[in-house]
C-alpha cells in the first residue's frame, strides 16, 4: 500500500508577530516544518507534498528537493490547502497522512501507529487526538454514543457542550486518498472564520457511512501546535528534553540537562560528558570520551574522541582525537586540528591546519596557516596574514619552535626544525634547522638606573618649590 503525506505550511502565522514565516521558526535549531517532514518521511511516506503560500520561496529553499510542492495562493483554510495537492496526488490509490507544519513534536512512531490502526480498521479517516487539560484554541473531537468519531468542531464554532470536550484534534490525520479528495468537494466555508476547514471532512465521511477512527496520542506533548512564541518556547523545552534524553540513553553524561542545548541533528559518542552551558548546533558530531564545557558554543564542528573543550567557541572546524581546547579559545571556520593538539587560552585559529602534537598554548592568532607536527608556538606569537588588501599564508614545518611574541609576516615559510627567537618579526623565509632572530640587539648601561632615579627626583623637587 502506498503511503503519501501532505504537510500544511502556507499560513503566515500572524500570532508569531514575526518577519519569519511560522513553519520556518526553529525548534532546537531546526525549522518546525523540517521536523515534520522528517517525521513523515521516516514513517515511510513515499511522496511528501508541502503546501506553501506565505514564504513559499523560503520554505522551498529550506527543504529543497526533499519534497514536492503545491502552491496555495490565498489562505482560505486547511481544507482548501489540502485541495491544492489534488493535481499531484488526486490520482493515487493509498493512504495519505495530512499533518500541520506547526506541530514539530509529532513522532514517527506515533504516525506509524496511526497508519497501522487506520489500515487494520479499514477506516476512511483516522484522526490523531490527544486529551488536553486545557483544550482552548484546538478543534474538539465529538464522539457518538458508541465512541466513534462523529465530527470535529473548531474552537470558535463550539457550543458550550462541545467546548467542554477535552479530546482535541492534533491536526494530524490519515485518509484513504481518493475518499479525502472526493469529500473535500463538499466542504464549505460557512463557519465562524469563513474558512474551508479540513476538519469538516471527518463529519462528511461519517455522514457518508464511512468508518472514522481516532488514534489517541499517549504523550500530549506531541500534539502541541505552535501558533505563538509562548507555544514555541514550550515546544523548544519539550524537544530539548527529548533530545537530551536520547543522548543520555545512548551513554552520554549530561551534568545538567536543563542547561545543555543540543541541536536536533547533533551526534555524540558514548562516555562523553557535557557540562552546563554547552550549546551544540547544526551538523556537529562529537566522538566518545570527550569532555565538553562548561561553557562551549560549538557549531557545525566535527570532534574526534577523547577531546576536551572548555569555555570556547568553535565554528565549522575539525578537531582531532585527544585534543585539549580552551579555556577561552576561538576556533573559526577552516580550523583543522590533528590528534593531540593543544589550543590554550585566548587563542584564535582561522583557516589553519595544525598538525599532530602541536601546541598553541596562550594568546596567539594563527590564521591562513599550515602548521606541521610537534610545533610549539610561544605565548603571544601571531601570524600577520592580512596587509589590509590581501590574505597570505604562513607555512610552518614540523618540530618548529616559535618563540614568544614572534610576528610571522605572511607570506612566509619556516622550515622543519627551525627556531624563531622570541620577539622576532619574521619577514623572510627560514630554512630547515636554521635559527632566526630579527630584533634590536640589547644594550645594558651600567648603573644608569640610579642616575635616572636621581634625575627624576631632582626634577620633582624643583617643581614643588
Ligand atoms: C488546526 C485545526 C484544529 C486543530 C489544530 C491543531 C483546522 C480547521 N483546524 O487549527 O482542529 O486542533 O490545527 O494544531 O484544520 N494552513 C495552510 N493554509 C491555510 C490555513 C492553514 O497551509 O489556508 C496551514 C498553516 O500554515 C498551519 C496549519 O495549516 O501550518 C494549521 O493552520 P492553523 O491556522 O495553525 O490552524 P489551527 O487554528 O491551529
Ligand atoms: Ca496551528
PDB file of C-alpha atoms in Angstrom, residues 186-384:
ATOM      1  CA  UNK A 186     -18.336  19.076  -0.182  1.00  0.00           C
ATOM      2  CA  UNK A 187     -16.530  21.345   2.296  1.00  0.00           C
ATOM      3  CA  UNK A 188     -17.991  24.859   2.569  1.00  0.00           C
ATOM      4  CA  UNK A 189     -16.835  27.966   4.402  1.00  0.00           C
ATOM      5  CA  UNK A 190     -19.991  28.605   6.410  1.00  0.00           C
ATOM      6  CA  UNK A 191     -18.404  28.814   9.846  1.00  0.00           C
ATOM      7  CA  UNK A 192     -17.168  31.387  12.363  1.00  0.00           C
ATOM      8  CA  UNK A 193     -13.913  32.019  10.459  1.00  0.00           C
ATOM      9  CA  UNK A 194     -15.319  31.824   6.920  1.00  0.00           C
ATOM     10  CA  UNK A 195     -12.674  29.198   6.044  1.00  0.00           C
ATOM     11  CA  UNK A 196     -12.721  25.856   4.271  1.00  0.00           C
ATOM     12  CA  UNK A 197     -11.909  23.546   7.168  1.00  0.00           C
ATOM     13  CA  UNK A 198     -10.185  20.234   6.596  1.00  0.00           C
ATOM     14  CA  UNK A 199     -11.788  19.104   9.838  1.00  0.00           C
ATOM     15  CA  UNK A 200     -15.213  19.137   8.127  1.00  0.00           C
ATOM     16  CA  UNK A 201     -14.080  16.172   6.004  1.00  0.00           C
ATOM     17  CA  UNK A 202     -14.423  13.988   9.115  1.00  0.00           C
ATOM     18  CA  UNK A 203     -18.144  14.754   9.513  1.00  0.00           C
ATOM     19  CA  UNK A 204     -18.689  14.448   5.752  1.00  0.00           C
ATOM     20  CA  UNK A 205     -17.117  10.969   5.609  1.00  0.00           C
ATOM     21  CA  UNK A 206     -19.063   9.904   8.684  1.00  0.00           C
ATOM     22  CA  UNK A 207     -22.334  11.085   7.107  1.00  0.00           C
ATOM     23  CA  UNK A 208     -21.432   9.041   4.008  1.00  0.00           C
ATOM     24  CA  UNK A 209     -21.429   5.987   6.262  1.00  0.00           C
ATOM     25  CA  UNK A 210     -17.634   5.658   6.269  1.00  0.00           C
ATOM     26  CA  UNK A 211     -15.650   4.478   9.227  1.00  0.00           C
ATOM     27  CA  UNK A 212     -13.719   7.232  11.024  1.00  0.00           C
ATOM     28  CA  UNK A 213     -11.258   6.213  13.723  1.00  0.00           C
ATOM     29  CA  UNK A 214      -9.264   8.065  16.326  1.00  0.00           C
ATOM     30  CA  UNK A 215      -5.779   7.252  17.479  1.00  0.00           C
ATOM     31  CA  UNK A 216      -5.126   8.826  20.884  1.00  0.00           C
ATOM     32  CA  UNK A 217      -1.571  10.108  21.389  1.00  0.00           C
ATOM     33  CA  UNK A 218      -0.161   8.813  24.667  1.00  0.00           C
ATOM     34  CA  UNK A 219       2.173  11.787  25.047  1.00  0.00           C
ATOM     35  CA  UNK A 220       0.190  15.012  24.824  1.00  0.00           C
ATOM     36  CA  UNK A 221       3.417  16.958  24.244  1.00  0.00           C
ATOM     37  CA  UNK A 222       3.380  15.601  20.696  1.00  0.00           C
ATOM     38  CA  UNK A 223       0.163  17.436  19.982  1.00  0.00           C
ATOM     39  CA  UNK A 224       1.431  20.969  20.569  1.00  0.00           C
ATOM     40  CA  UNK A 225       0.587  23.251  17.666  1.00  0.00           C
ATOM     41  CA  UNK A 226       2.863  26.276  17.685  1.00  0.00           C
ATOM     42  CA  UNK A 227       0.803  29.377  16.994  1.00  0.00           C
ATOM     43  CA  UNK A 228       2.677  31.925  19.118  1.00  0.00           C
ATOM     44  CA  UNK A 229       6.009  32.410  20.885  1.00  0.00           C
ATOM     45  CA  UNK A 230       4.704  31.009  24.148  1.00  0.00           C
ATOM     46  CA  UNK A 231       3.990  27.695  22.447  1.00  0.00           C
ATOM     47  CA  UNK A 232       7.309  27.978  20.578  1.00  0.00           C
ATOM     48  CA  UNK A 233       9.139  28.233  23.907  1.00  0.00           C
ATOM     49  CA  UNK A 234       7.218  25.261  25.233  1.00  0.00           C
ATOM     50  CA  UNK A 235       7.969  23.203  22.109  1.00  0.00           C
ATOM     51  CA  UNK A 236      11.659  24.089  22.448  1.00  0.00           C
ATOM     52  CA  UNK A 237      11.696  22.960  26.075  1.00  0.00           C
ATOM     53  CA  UNK A 238       9.982  19.662  25.287  1.00  0.00           C
ATOM     54  CA  UNK A 239      12.155  18.964  22.239  1.00  0.00           C
ATOM     55  CA  UNK A 240      15.321  19.788  24.199  1.00  0.00           C
ATOM     56  CA  UNK A 241      14.272  17.327  26.878  1.00  0.00           C
ATOM     57  CA  UNK A 242      13.567  14.670  24.254  1.00  0.00           C
ATOM     58  CA  UNK A 243      16.939  15.187  22.523  1.00  0.00           C
ATOM     59  CA  UNK A 244      18.892  15.188  25.793  1.00  0.00           C
ATOM     60  CA  UNK A 245      17.169  12.015  26.902  1.00  0.00           C
ATOM     61  CA  UNK A 246      18.024  10.295  23.609  1.00  0.00           C
ATOM     62  CA  UNK A 247      21.729  11.057  24.134  1.00  0.00           C
ATOM     63  CA  UNK A 248      21.587  10.031  27.795  1.00  0.00           C
ATOM     64  CA  UNK A 249      20.107   6.683  26.794  1.00  0.00           C
ATOM     65  CA  UNK A 250      22.945   6.336  24.270  1.00  0.00           C
ATOM     66  CA  UNK A 251      25.558   6.711  27.017  1.00  0.00           C
ATOM     67  CA  UNK A 252      26.241  10.452  27.144  1.00  0.00           C
ATOM     68  CA  UNK A 253      26.515  12.034  30.603  1.00  0.00           C
ATOM     69  CA  UNK A 254      24.741  15.380  30.824  1.00  0.00           C
ATOM     70  CA  UNK A 255      25.562  17.039  34.119  1.00  0.00           C
ATOM     71  CA  UNK A 256      22.640  19.490  33.983  1.00  0.00           C
ATOM     72  CA  UNK A 257      20.148  18.687  31.226  1.00  0.00           C
ATOM     73  CA  UNK A 258      18.228  21.906  31.914  1.00  0.00           C
ATOM     74  CA  UNK A 259      21.319  23.870  30.904  1.00  0.00           C
ATOM     75  CA  UNK A 260      22.513  21.889  27.912  1.00  0.00           C
ATOM     76  CA  UNK A 261      21.296  22.747  24.414  1.00  0.00           C
ATOM     77  CA  UNK A 262      21.786  20.129  21.721  1.00  0.00           C
ATOM     78  CA  UNK A 263      20.590  20.654  18.147  1.00  0.00           C
ATOM     79  CA  UNK A 264      18.305  18.078  16.569  1.00  0.00           C
ATOM     80  CA  UNK A 265      20.960  16.724  14.183  1.00  0.00           C
ATOM     81  CA  UNK A 266      23.951  16.580  16.535  1.00  0.00           C
ATOM     82  CA  UNK A 267      25.580  13.176  17.160  1.00  0.00           C
ATOM     83  CA  UNK A 268      27.567  12.308  20.317  1.00  0.00           C
ATOM     84  CA  UNK A 269      29.541   9.180  21.231  1.00  0.00           C
ATOM     85  CA  UNK A 270      29.243   7.204  24.446  1.00  0.00           C
ATOM     86  CA  UNK A 271      31.003   8.272  27.650  1.00  0.00           C
ATOM     87  CA  UNK A 272      31.257  11.856  26.510  1.00  0.00           C
ATOM     88  CA  UNK A 273      30.425  14.254  29.346  1.00  0.00           C
ATOM     89  CA  UNK A 274      28.592  17.529  28.715  1.00  0.00           C
ATOM     90  CA  UNK A 275      28.912  20.228  31.367  1.00  0.00           C
ATOM     91  CA  UNK A 276      26.381  23.055  31.833  1.00  0.00           C
ATOM     92  CA  UNK A 277      26.289  25.889  29.357  1.00  0.00           C
ATOM     93  CA  UNK A 278      27.069  23.667  26.403  1.00  0.00           C
ATOM     94  CA  UNK A 279      25.375  24.662  23.139  1.00  0.00           C
ATOM     95  CA  UNK A 280      25.845  22.243  20.237  1.00  0.00           C
ATOM     96  CA  UNK A 281      24.451  23.317  16.886  1.00  0.00           C
ATOM     97  CA  UNK A 282      23.937  22.274  13.282  1.00  0.00           C
ATOM     98  CA  UNK A 283      25.835  19.297  11.916  1.00  0.00           C
ATOM     99  CA  UNK A 284      28.121  18.938  14.877  1.00  0.00           C
ATOM    100  CA  UNK A 285      29.385  15.456  15.645  1.00  0.00           C
ATOM    101  CA  UNK A 286      31.333  14.527  18.749  1.00  0.00           C
ATOM    102  CA  UNK A 287      33.201  11.278  19.361  1.00  0.00           C
ATOM    103  CA  UNK A 288      33.283   9.241  22.551  1.00  0.00           C
ATOM    104  CA  UNK A 289      35.086  10.015  25.825  1.00  0.00           C
ATOM    105  CA  UNK A 290      35.115  13.772  25.269  1.00  0.00           C
ATOM    106  CA  UNK A 291      34.604  16.421  27.932  1.00  0.00           C
ATOM    107  CA  UNK A 292      32.665  19.390  26.591  1.00  0.00           C
ATOM    108  CA  UNK A 293      32.030  22.521  28.661  1.00  0.00           C
ATOM    109  CA  UNK A 294      31.324  24.120  30.930  1.00  0.00           C
ATOM    110  CA  UNK A 295      30.569  26.923  28.515  1.00  0.00           C
ATOM    111  CA  UNK A 296      31.035  25.651  24.964  1.00  0.00           C
ATOM    112  CA  UNK A 297      29.368  27.020  21.829  1.00  0.00           C
ATOM    113  CA  UNK A 298      30.032  24.550  19.050  1.00  0.00           C
ATOM    114  CA  UNK A 299      28.539  24.864  15.568  1.00  0.00           C
ATOM    115  CA  UNK A 300      28.984  22.565  12.550  1.00  0.00           C
ATOM    116  CA  UNK A 301      32.133  21.085  14.053  1.00  0.00           C
ATOM    117  CA  UNK A 302      33.469  17.537  13.853  1.00  0.00           C
ATOM    118  CA  UNK A 303      35.230  16.433  17.016  1.00  0.00           C
ATOM    119  CA  UNK A 304      37.163  13.176  17.470  1.00  0.00           C
ATOM    120  CA  UNK A 305      37.258  11.073  20.621  1.00  0.00           C
ATOM    121  CA  UNK A 306      38.945  11.833  23.926  1.00  0.00           C
ATOM    122  CA  UNK A 307      38.971  15.587  23.341  1.00  0.00           C
ATOM    123  CA  UNK A 308      38.355  18.263  25.993  1.00  0.00           C
ATOM    124  CA  UNK A 309      36.855  21.655  25.143  1.00  0.00           C
ATOM    125  CA  UNK A 310      36.167  24.151  27.908  1.00  0.00           C
ATOM    126  CA  UNK A 311      34.762  27.703  27.709  1.00  0.00           C
ATOM    127  CA  UNK A 312      35.333  28.005  23.981  1.00  0.00           C
ATOM    128  CA  UNK A 313      33.629  28.769  20.683  1.00  0.00           C
ATOM    129  CA  UNK A 314      34.045  26.672  17.540  1.00  0.00           C
ATOM    130  CA  UNK A 315      32.504  27.111  14.111  1.00  0.00           C
ATOM    131  CA  UNK A 316      32.944  24.926  11.038  1.00  0.00           C
ATOM    132  CA  UNK A 317      36.034  23.265  12.431  1.00  0.00           C
ATOM    133  CA  UNK A 318      37.550  19.767  12.563  1.00  0.00           C
ATOM    134  CA  UNK A 319      39.091  18.796  15.879  1.00  0.00           C
ATOM    135  CA  UNK A 320      41.058  15.545  16.133  1.00  0.00           C
ATOM    136  CA  UNK A 321      41.226  12.901  18.861  1.00  0.00           C
ATOM    137  CA  UNK A 322      42.724  13.688  22.262  1.00  0.00           C
ATOM    138  CA  UNK A 323      42.916  17.438  21.743  1.00  0.00           C
ATOM    139  CA  UNK A 324      42.702  19.976  24.524  1.00  0.00           C
ATOM    140  CA  UNK A 325      40.971  23.244  23.661  1.00  0.00           C
ATOM    141  CA  UNK A 326      40.472  26.261  25.907  1.00  0.00           C
ATOM    142  CA  UNK A 327      39.646  27.762  28.196  1.00  0.00           C
ATOM    143  CA  UNK A 328      38.722  30.773  26.049  1.00  0.00           C
ATOM    144  CA  UNK A 329      39.740  29.599  22.599  1.00  0.00           C
ATOM    145  CA  UNK A 330      38.025  30.665  19.374  1.00  0.00           C
ATOM    146  CA  UNK A 331      38.160  28.203  16.517  1.00  0.00           C
ATOM    147  CA  UNK A 332      36.871  29.849  13.357  1.00  0.00           C
ATOM    148  CA  UNK A 333      35.867  28.285  10.035  1.00  0.00           C
ATOM    149  CA  UNK A 334      38.531  26.203   8.338  1.00  0.00           C
ATOM    150  CA  UNK A 335      40.311  25.203  11.528  1.00  0.00           C
ATOM    151  CA  UNK A 336      41.675  21.637  11.334  1.00  0.00           C
ATOM    152  CA  UNK A 337      43.398  20.243  14.384  1.00  0.00           C
ATOM    153  CA  UNK A 338      45.255  16.918  14.177  1.00  0.00           C
ATOM    154  CA  UNK A 339      45.458  14.480  17.088  1.00  0.00           C
ATOM    155  CA  UNK A 340      46.837  15.556  20.464  1.00  0.00           C
ATOM    156  CA  UNK A 341      46.803  19.251  19.646  1.00  0.00           C
ATOM    157  CA  UNK A 342      46.645  21.801  22.441  1.00  0.00           C
ATOM    158  CA  UNK A 343      44.936  25.124  21.858  1.00  0.00           C
ATOM    159  CA  UNK A 344      45.068  27.123  25.048  1.00  0.00           C
ATOM    160  CA  UNK A 345      43.668  30.323  26.473  1.00  0.00           C
ATOM    161  CA  UNK A 346      42.933  33.418  24.371  1.00  0.00           C
ATOM    162  CA  UNK A 347      43.965  31.747  21.153  1.00  0.00           C
ATOM    163  CA  UNK A 348      42.188  32.302  17.846  1.00  0.00           C
ATOM    164  CA  UNK A 349      42.614  29.919  14.933  1.00  0.00           C
ATOM    165  CA  UNK A 350      41.165  30.598  11.481  1.00  0.00           C
ATOM    166  CA  UNK A 351      41.509  28.647   8.244  1.00  0.00           C
ATOM    167  CA  UNK A 352      44.544  26.830   9.552  1.00  0.00           C
ATOM    168  CA  UNK A 353      45.741  23.257   9.775  1.00  0.00           C
ATOM    169  CA  UNK A 354      47.607  22.393  12.963  1.00  0.00           C
ATOM    170  CA  UNK A 355      49.491  19.068  12.865  1.00  0.00           C
ATOM    171  CA  UNK A 356      49.568  16.303  15.476  1.00  0.00           C
ATOM    172  CA  UNK A 357      51.130  17.037  18.853  1.00  0.00           C
ATOM    173  CA  UNK A 358      51.494  20.745  18.133  1.00  0.00           C
ATOM    174  CA  UNK A 359      50.724  23.351  20.767  1.00  0.00           C
ATOM    175  CA  UNK A 360      49.417  26.893  20.662  1.00  0.00           C
ATOM    176  CA  UNK A 361      49.093  27.382  24.403  1.00  0.00           C
ATOM    177  CA  UNK A 362      48.413  31.099  25.001  1.00  0.00           C
ATOM    178  CA  UNK A 363      47.471  34.453  23.452  1.00  0.00           C
ATOM    179  CA  UNK A 364      48.058  33.671  19.786  1.00  0.00           C
ATOM    180  CA  UNK A 365      46.415  34.267  16.445  1.00  0.00           C
ATOM    181  CA  UNK A 366      47.034  31.651  13.785  1.00  0.00           C
ATOM    182  CA  UNK A 367      45.208  32.449  10.545  1.00  0.00           C
ATOM    183  CA  UNK A 368      45.627  31.182   6.967  1.00  0.00           C
ATOM    184  CA  UNK A 369      48.386  28.860   8.089  1.00  0.00           C
ATOM    185  CA  UNK A 370      49.671  25.338   7.679  1.00  0.00           C
ATOM    186  CA  UNK A 371      51.432  24.185  10.809  1.00  0.00           C
ATOM    187  CA  UNK A 372      53.323  20.884  10.925  1.00  0.00           C
ATOM    188  CA  UNK A 373      53.565  18.305  13.690  1.00  0.00           C
ATOM    189  CA  UNK A 374      55.284  18.743  17.049  1.00  0.00           C
ATOM    190  CA  UNK A 375      55.370  22.533  16.736  1.00  0.00           C
ATOM    191  CA  UNK A 376      55.354  24.855  19.734  1.00  0.00           C
ATOM    192  CA  UNK A 377      54.011  28.340  19.190  1.00  0.00           C
ATOM    193  CA  UNK A 378      55.057  30.563  22.077  1.00  0.00           C
ATOM    194  CA  UNK A 379      52.877  32.890  24.077  1.00  0.00           C
ATOM    195  CA  UNK A 380      51.679  35.893  22.092  1.00  0.00           C
ATOM    196  CA  UNK A 381      53.126  34.758  18.761  1.00  0.00           C
ATOM    197  CA  UNK A 382      50.941  35.589  15.780  1.00  0.00           C
ATOM    198  CA  UNK A 383      50.642  35.204  12.041  1.00  0.00           C
ATOM    199  CA  UNK A 384      50.222  38.584  10.316  1.00  0.00           C
TER     200      UNK A 384
END
